XYZ file of C-alpha atoms in Angstrom:
155
model
C 121.845 121.452 134.382
C 119.641 119.034 132.412
C 120.659 116.198 134.753
C 119.958 118.262 137.855
C 116.424 119.086 136.761
C 115.025 115.604 136.145
C 111.583 116.625 137.398
C 111.481 119.358 134.714
C 112.350 117.049 131.796
C 108.802 116.168 130.742
C 107.805 119.836 130.617
C 110.976 120.842 128.754
C 110.574 118.084 126.182
C 106.923 119.017 125.673
C 107.968 122.618 125.026
C 110.604 121.521 122.496
C 108.105 119.258 120.731
C 105.483 122.012 120.603
C 108.047 124.453 119.195
C 109.102 121.955 116.509
C 105.475 121.333 115.570
C 104.857 125.085 115.298
C 107.970 125.840 113.245
C 107.806 122.723 111.038
C 104.148 121.905 110.349
C 105.128 119.084 107.950
C 106.576 116.875 110.680
C 107.067 113.647 108.714
C 110.807 114.197 108.493
C 110.884 114.920 112.245
C 108.690 111.995 113.295
C 111.426 110.152 115.166
C 112.592 113.284 117.000
C 109.050 114.318 117.920
C 108.149 110.780 118.993
C 111.123 110.787 121.376
C 110.323 114.243 122.794
C 106.715 113.249 123.437
C 107.881 109.973 125.039
C 110.050 111.873 127.529
C 107.218 114.398 127.987
C 105.027 111.449 129.029
C 102.380 112.116 126.374
C 101.494 108.688 124.925
C 98.886 110.073 122.492
C 101.418 112.335 120.740
C 104.143 109.690 120.947
C 101.816 107.216 119.239
C 100.897 109.762 116.567
C 104.522 110.230 115.519
C 105.332 106.554 115.954
C 102.754 105.719 113.284
C 104.339 108.271 110.933
C 107.789 106.826 111.540
C 106.895 103.158 111.060
C 104.935 104.014 107.914
C 108.082 105.569 106.457
C 110.286 102.691 107.599
C 107.965 100.070 106.127
C 107.126 101.907 102.907
C 110.772 102.526 102.109
C 112.040 99.178 103.389
C 114.272 100.870 105.940
C 113.802 98.888 109.123
C 111.146 96.157 109.277
C 112.411 94.609 112.516
C 112.689 98.005 114.198
C 109.185 98.821 112.974
C 107.877 95.606 114.564
C 109.484 96.529 117.882
C 108.054 100.054 117.773
C 104.616 98.760 116.804
C 104.601 96.301 119.712
C 105.489 99.208 122.016
C 102.749 101.258 120.329
C 100.177 98.583 121.122
C 101.155 98.879 124.793
C 100.960 102.677 124.591
C 97.506 102.520 123.031
C 96.264 101.108 126.333
C 97.003 104.503 127.899
C 95.411 106.580 125.153
C 91.731 107.389 125.266
C 89.842 106.577 122.067
C 92.794 104.808 120.412
C 90.659 102.286 118.476
C 91.607 103.686 115.084
C 95.282 103.798 116.066
C 95.146 100.154 117.197
C 93.756 99.231 113.778
C 96.644 101.106 112.154
C 99.233 99.565 114.500
C 98.101 96.018 113.739
C 97.845 96.726 110.007
C 101.380 98.107 109.854
C 102.588 95.222 112.022
C 101.058 92.802 109.530
C 102.747 94.570 106.648
C 106.146 94.539 108.403
C 105.835 90.815 109.183
C 104.805 90.202 105.590
C 107.982 91.908 104.324
C 109.996 89.800 106.768
C 108.292 86.700 105.255
C 106.752 85.868 108.624
C 103.350 85.125 107.127
C 101.774 83.478 110.207
C 102.577 86.595 112.301
C 101.314 88.827 109.467
C 98.033 86.893 109.341
C 97.576 87.253 113.102
C 98.243 91.009 112.987
C 95.873 91.513 110.035
C 93.185 89.494 111.824
C 93.553 91.663 114.937
C 93.195 94.729 112.735
C 90.078 93.346 111.068
C 88.468 92.371 114.384
C 89.215 95.776 115.925
C 87.868 97.579 112.871
C 84.502 95.775 112.935
C 83.014 97.299 116.109
C 83.782 100.809 114.990
C 82.075 100.133 111.637
C 84.987 100.745 109.317
C 84.193 99.151 106.001
C 87.080 100.656 104.106
C 90.324 101.796 105.649
C 92.846 104.044 103.973
C 96.037 104.237 105.975
C 97.842 107.129 104.397
C 101.584 107.149 104.879
C 101.605 110.942 104.813
C 104.853 111.270 102.903
C 103.946 109.822 99.499
C 100.546 111.269 98.538
C 99.720 108.583 95.992
C 100.675 105.726 98.279
C 98.312 104.222 100.828
C 97.576 100.903 102.422
C 94.007 99.895 101.757
C 91.965 97.167 103.439
C 88.397 96.198 102.666
C 86.054 94.515 105.117
C 82.541 93.178 104.712
C 79.851 95.831 104.484
C 78.250 96.944 107.736
C 75.910 99.846 108.436
C 78.095 102.884 108.884
C 78.011 104.901 112.063
C 77.194 108.502 111.189
C 79.512 109.869 113.887
C 82.775 111.237 112.487
C 85.655 108.844 113.068
C 88.503 111.265 112.493
């Protein structure tokens, strides 16, 4: 039946993802599953949201640096389809830098960190805290030169 109703797949996957989000509000452990459901549901904003959770876990726990790099590269492509994804692009490049750093690919890490820094400047971030969401005391922190802060909320 699932194969016969290909045109219904995006809607069905969106319904499954919404149900999982409602039943399990702490979705960190379901990040990979939710990312996949939102991908099939053709919702790049939600897919990107869970992708960032997943790669944070992979990188923080040393689970899959190469896989994280592949997902992050895909995430950068996805961000082109997501309105107001500037903050997510900063996160994507920062995590990409961290993954390359753990892989000892320091030139690639430097490039990713530089992209993150350049993207962060126009939106006036002077201090970024990229919370991993699953270890409350753990975060990735970057500091940039001081700039006048925009008073509009960024989150």
